[in-house]
Coordinates of C-alpha atoms (C1' of nucleotides) in Angstrom, one line a residue:
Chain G
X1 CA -24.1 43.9 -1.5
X2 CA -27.9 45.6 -1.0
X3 CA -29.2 42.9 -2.8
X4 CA -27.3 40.2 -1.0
X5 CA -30.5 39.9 1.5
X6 CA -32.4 39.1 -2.0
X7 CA -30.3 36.4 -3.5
X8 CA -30.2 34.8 -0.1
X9 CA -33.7 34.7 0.8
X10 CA -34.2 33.4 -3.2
X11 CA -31.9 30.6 -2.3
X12 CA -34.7 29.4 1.2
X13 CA -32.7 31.7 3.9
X14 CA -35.2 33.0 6.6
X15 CA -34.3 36.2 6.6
X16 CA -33.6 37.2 10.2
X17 CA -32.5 40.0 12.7
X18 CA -29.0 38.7 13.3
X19 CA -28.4 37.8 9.3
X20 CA -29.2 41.1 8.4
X21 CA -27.0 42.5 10.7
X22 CA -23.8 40.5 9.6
X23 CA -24.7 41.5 6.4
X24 CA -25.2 45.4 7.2
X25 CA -21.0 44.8 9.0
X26 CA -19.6 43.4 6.0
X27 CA -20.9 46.0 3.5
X28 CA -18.7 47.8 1.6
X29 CA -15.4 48.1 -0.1
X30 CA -11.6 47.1 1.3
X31 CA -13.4 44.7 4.3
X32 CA -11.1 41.9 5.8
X33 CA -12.8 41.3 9.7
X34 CA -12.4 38.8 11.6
X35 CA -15.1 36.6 12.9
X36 CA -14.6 38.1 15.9
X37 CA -14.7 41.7 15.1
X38 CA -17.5 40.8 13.1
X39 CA -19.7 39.6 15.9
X40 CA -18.5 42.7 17.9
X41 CA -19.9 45.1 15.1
X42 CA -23.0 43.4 14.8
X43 CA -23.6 43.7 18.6
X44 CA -23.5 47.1 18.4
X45 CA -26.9 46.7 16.2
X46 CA -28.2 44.0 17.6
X47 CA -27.0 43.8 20.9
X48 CA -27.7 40.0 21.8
X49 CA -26.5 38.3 18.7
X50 CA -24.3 35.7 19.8
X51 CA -21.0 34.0 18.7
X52 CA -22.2 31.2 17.2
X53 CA -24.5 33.1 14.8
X54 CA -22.1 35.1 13.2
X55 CA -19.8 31.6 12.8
X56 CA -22.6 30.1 11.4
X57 CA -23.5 33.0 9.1
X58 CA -20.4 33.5 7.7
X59 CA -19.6 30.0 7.2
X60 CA -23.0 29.8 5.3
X61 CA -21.7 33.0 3.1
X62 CA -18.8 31.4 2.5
X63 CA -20.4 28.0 1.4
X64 CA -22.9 30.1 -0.4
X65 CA -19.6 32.2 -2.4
X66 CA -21.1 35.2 -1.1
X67 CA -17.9 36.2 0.9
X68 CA -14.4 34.8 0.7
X69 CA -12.1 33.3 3.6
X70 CA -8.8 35.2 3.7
X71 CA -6.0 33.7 5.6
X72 CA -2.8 36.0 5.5
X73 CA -1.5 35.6 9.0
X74 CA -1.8 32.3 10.4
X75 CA -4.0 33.6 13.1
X76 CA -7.7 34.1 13.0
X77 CA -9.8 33.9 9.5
X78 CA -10.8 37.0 7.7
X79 CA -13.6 37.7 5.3
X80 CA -13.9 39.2 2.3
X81 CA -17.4 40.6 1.0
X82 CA -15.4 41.4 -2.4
X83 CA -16.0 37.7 -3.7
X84 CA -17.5 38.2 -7.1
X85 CA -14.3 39.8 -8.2
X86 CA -11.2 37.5 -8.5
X87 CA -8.9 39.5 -6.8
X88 CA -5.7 38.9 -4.4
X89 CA -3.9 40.7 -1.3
X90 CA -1.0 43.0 -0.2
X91 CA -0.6 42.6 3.2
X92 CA 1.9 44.8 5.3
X93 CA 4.3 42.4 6.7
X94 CA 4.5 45.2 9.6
X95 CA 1.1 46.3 10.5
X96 CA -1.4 43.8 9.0
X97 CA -3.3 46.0 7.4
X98 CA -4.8 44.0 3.6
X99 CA -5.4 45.5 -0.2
X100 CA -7.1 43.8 -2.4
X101 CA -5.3 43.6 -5.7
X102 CA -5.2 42.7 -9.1
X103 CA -2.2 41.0 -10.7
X104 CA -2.1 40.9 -15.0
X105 CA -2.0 37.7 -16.4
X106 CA -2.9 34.3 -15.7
X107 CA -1.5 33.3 -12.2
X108 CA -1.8 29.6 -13.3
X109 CA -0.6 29.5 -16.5
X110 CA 2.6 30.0 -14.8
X111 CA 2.7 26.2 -13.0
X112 CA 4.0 24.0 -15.8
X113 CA 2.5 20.6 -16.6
X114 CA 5.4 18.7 -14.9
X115 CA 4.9 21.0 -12.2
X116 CA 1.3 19.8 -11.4
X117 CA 1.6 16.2 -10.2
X118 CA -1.5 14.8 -11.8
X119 CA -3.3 17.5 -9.5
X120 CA -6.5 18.8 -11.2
X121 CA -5.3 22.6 -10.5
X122 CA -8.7 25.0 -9.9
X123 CA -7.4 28.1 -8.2
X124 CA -4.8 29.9 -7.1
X125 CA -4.5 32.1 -3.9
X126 CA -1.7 35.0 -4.0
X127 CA -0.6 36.8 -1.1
X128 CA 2.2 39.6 -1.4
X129 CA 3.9 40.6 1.6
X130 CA 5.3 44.1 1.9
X131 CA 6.2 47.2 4.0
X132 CA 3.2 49.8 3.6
X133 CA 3.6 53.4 3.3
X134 CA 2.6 54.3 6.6
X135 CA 5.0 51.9 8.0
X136 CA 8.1 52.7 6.1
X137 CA 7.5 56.4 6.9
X138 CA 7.6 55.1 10.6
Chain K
X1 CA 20.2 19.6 6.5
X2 CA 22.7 18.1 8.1
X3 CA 24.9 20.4 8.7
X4 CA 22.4 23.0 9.9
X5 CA 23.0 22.3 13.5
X6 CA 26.6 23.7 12.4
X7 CA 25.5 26.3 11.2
X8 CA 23.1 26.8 14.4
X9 CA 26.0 26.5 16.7
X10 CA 28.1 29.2 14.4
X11 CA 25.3 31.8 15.6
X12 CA 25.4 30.8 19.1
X13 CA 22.9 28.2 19.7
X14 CA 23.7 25.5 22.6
X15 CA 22.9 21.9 20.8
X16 CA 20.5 20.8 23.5
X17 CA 19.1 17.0 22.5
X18 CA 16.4 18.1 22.3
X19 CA 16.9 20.6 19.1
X20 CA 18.8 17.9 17.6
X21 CA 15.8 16.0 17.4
X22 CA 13.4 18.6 15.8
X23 CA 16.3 19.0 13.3
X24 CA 16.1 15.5 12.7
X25 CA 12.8 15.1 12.4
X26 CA 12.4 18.1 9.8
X27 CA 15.4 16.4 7.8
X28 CA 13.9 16.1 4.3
X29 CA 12.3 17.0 1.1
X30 CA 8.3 17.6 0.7
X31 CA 8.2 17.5 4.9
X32 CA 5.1 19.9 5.9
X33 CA 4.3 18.8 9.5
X34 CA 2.7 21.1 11.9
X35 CA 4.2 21.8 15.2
X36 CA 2.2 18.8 17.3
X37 CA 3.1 16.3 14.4
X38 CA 6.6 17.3 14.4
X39 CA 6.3 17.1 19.1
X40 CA 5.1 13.7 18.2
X41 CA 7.5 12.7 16.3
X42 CA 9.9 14.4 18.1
X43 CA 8.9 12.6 21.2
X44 CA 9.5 8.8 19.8
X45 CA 13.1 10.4 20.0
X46 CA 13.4 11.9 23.1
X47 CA 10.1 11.2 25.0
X48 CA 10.4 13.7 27.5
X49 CA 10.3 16.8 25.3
X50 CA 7.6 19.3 25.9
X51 CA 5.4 20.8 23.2
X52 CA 6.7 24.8 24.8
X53 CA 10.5 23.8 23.2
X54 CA 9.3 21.9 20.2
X55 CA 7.0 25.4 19.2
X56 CA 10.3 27.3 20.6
X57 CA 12.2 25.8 18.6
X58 CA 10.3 26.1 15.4
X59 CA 10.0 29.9 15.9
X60 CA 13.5 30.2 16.1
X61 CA 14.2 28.2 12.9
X62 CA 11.8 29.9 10.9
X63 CA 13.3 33.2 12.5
X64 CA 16.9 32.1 11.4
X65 CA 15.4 31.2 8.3
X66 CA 16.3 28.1 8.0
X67 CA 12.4 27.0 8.1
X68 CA 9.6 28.7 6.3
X69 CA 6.0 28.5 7.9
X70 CA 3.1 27.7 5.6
X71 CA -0.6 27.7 6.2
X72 CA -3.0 26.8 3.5
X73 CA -5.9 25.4 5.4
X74 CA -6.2 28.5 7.9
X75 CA -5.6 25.7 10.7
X76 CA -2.3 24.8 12.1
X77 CA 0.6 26.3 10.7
X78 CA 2.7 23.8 9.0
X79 CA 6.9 23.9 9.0
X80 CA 9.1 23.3 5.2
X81 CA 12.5 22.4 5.7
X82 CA 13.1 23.5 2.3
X83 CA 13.3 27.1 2.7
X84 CA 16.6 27.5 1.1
X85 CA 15.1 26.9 -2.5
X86 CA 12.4 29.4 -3.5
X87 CA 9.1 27.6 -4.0
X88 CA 5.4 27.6 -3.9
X89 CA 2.9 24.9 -2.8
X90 CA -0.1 23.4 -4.5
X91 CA -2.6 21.7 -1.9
X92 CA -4.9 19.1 -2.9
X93 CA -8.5 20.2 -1.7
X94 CA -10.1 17.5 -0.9
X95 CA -7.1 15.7 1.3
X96 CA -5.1 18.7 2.3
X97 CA -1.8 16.6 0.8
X98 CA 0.5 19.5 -0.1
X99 CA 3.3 19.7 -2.9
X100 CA 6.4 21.9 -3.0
X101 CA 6.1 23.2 -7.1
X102 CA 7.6 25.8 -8.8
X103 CA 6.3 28.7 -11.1
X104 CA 7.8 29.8 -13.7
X105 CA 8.6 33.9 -14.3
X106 CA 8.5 36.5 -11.9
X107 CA 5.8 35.8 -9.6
X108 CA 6.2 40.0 -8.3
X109 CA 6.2 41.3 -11.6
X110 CA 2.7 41.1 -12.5
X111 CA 1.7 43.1 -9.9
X112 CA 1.2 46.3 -11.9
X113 CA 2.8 49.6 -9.4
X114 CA -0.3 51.2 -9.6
X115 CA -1.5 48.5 -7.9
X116 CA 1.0 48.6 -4.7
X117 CA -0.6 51.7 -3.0
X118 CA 3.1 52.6 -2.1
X119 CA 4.2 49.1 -0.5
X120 CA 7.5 48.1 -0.8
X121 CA 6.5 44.2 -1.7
X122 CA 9.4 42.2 -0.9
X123 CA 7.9 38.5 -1.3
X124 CA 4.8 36.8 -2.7
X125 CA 3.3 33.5 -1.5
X126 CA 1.1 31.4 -3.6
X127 CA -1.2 28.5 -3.1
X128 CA -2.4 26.3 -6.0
X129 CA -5.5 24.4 -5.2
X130 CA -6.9 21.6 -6.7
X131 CA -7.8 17.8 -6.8
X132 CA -4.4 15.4 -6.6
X133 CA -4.5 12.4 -8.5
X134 CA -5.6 10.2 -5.5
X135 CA -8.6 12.1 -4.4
X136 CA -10.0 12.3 -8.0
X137 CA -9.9 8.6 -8.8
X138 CA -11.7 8.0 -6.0
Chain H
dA1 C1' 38.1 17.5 35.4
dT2 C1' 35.1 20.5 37.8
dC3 C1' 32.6 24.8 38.4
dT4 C1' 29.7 28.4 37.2
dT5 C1' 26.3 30.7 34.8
dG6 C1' 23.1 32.2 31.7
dA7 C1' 20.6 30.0 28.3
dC8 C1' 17.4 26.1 27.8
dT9 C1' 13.6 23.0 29.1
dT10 C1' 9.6 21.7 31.5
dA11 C1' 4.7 21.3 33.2
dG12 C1' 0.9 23.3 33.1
dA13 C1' -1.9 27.4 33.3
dC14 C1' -3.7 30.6 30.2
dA15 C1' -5.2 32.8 25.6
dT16 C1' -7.3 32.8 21.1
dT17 C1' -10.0 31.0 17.7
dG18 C1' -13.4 28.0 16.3
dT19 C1' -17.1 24.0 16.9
dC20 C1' -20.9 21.7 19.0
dT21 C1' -25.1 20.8 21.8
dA22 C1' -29.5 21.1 23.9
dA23 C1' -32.9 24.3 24.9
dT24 C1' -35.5 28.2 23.3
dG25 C1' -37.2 31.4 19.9
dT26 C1' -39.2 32.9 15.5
dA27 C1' -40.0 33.6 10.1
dA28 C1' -43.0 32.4 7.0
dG29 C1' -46.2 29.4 4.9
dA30 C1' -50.8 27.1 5.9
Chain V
dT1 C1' -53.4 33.1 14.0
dC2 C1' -51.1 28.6 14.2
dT3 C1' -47.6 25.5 13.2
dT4 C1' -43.2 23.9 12.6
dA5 C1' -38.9 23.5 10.7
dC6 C1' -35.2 26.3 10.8
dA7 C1' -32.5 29.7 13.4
dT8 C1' -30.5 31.5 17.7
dT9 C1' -28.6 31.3 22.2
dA10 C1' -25.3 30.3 26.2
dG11 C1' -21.9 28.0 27.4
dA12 C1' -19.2 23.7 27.2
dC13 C1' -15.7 21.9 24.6
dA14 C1' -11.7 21.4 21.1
dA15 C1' -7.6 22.8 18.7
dT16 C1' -3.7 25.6 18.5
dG17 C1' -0.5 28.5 20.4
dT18 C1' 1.8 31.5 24.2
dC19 C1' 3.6 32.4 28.7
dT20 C1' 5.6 31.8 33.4
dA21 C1' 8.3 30.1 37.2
dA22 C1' 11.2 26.6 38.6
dG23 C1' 14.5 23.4 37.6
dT24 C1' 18.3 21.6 34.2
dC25 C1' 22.4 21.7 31.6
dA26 C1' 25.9 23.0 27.6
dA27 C1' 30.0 25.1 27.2
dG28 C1' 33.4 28.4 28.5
dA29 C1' 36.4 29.5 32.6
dT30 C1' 39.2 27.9 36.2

DNA sequence: ATCTTGACTTAGACATTGTCTAATGTAAGA
DNA sequence: TCTTACATTAGACAATGTCTAAGTCAAGAT
């Protein structure tokens, strides 16, 4: 992810204040923020950065496959800095909280010809739902 | 479908008109209409229906489970009627068209228990993308 | 058949999440 | 240092969903 400021700046991004910032939040292992708690990090580094910015940024990482767009609840977008690895979720169907995770196999081997439609298939998303340990303890 | 109001009125639920008319309108196979599709279709019915009992209404189908909820574009949930047959969905990218399929196998199983962190998965969700037949010959 | 009552519906305010615009600021090459 | 195209900002706006208080009505009781 240090060299993320690199590759983006390769690829014409003016490297500024507030992208460096967003960058800095979404650093490390096991992310999932929202857009929202995104932007509320960043402010705590860089105090005016507005809405809009960290929108805009993230929708350029996303375009960019820098970051991935996780949807597991219906309710706001998270992202995922953990794009370069194909990877899925475990979500906990009681207290939200997200693993990445890695199923064996190929997940799209297992839709059958008849069962695609004439669709070109590309990708598959996987989301399992399930009680963490935390919560079933509780 | 038809005889879910039956069933509704078995647990206790008062056939208002206007639930009879979200039942109708989600009568059907391959039916994925979000809740402001299904108000206005709801409303050529019974015009005077408000959007609060159409998204009431919903909720307590998909709580009864006698709906499923399904978002694959991170926008407005959508509603299947078909939540009585296990099944997954494969969403053209391009158009957002969506298509009930089915996988073969055990979708759970190949999600190795060292990579559960001590969940207790009970249910997987899985969204095929790709191009459907319309959107690439154009 | 009518009455009664608690569940249901309604309009509209409000909340959350995301997008857009016009004015201003600034990174980076000249 | 200057220039300028790209980036940022505040806030309006849009889309989707939730909540409340007041009125309505389905269905059992009489």
């Amino acid at each position: 992810m240090s060299d993320l400021l690199e590759r983006l700046r390769g690829r014409g991004w003016r490297l500024t204040a507030q992208r460096r910032v967003v960058a800095e939040v979404l650093n490390g292992d096991h992310v999932h923020y929202t857009a929202d708690e995104v932007h509320a990090k960043a402010a705590e580094l860089l105090p005016e950065i507005s809405r809009a910015t960290v929108y805009n940024t993230l929708g350029e990482l996303v375009s960019l496959g820098e970051i991935m767009e996780v949807s597991t609840d219906g309710r706001a977008k998270r992202y995922d800095p953990n794009a370069h690895h194909a990877h899925q979720h475990l979500v906990c169907s009681q207290c939200g909280t997200i693993r990445d995770v890695h199923p064996t196999g190929d997940l799209l081997a297992v839709l059958p010809a008849e069962e695609r439609f004439g669709f070109q298939v590309a990708a598959v998303e996987v989301t399992y739902r399930g009680m963490c340990p935390n919560c079933s303890a509780a």
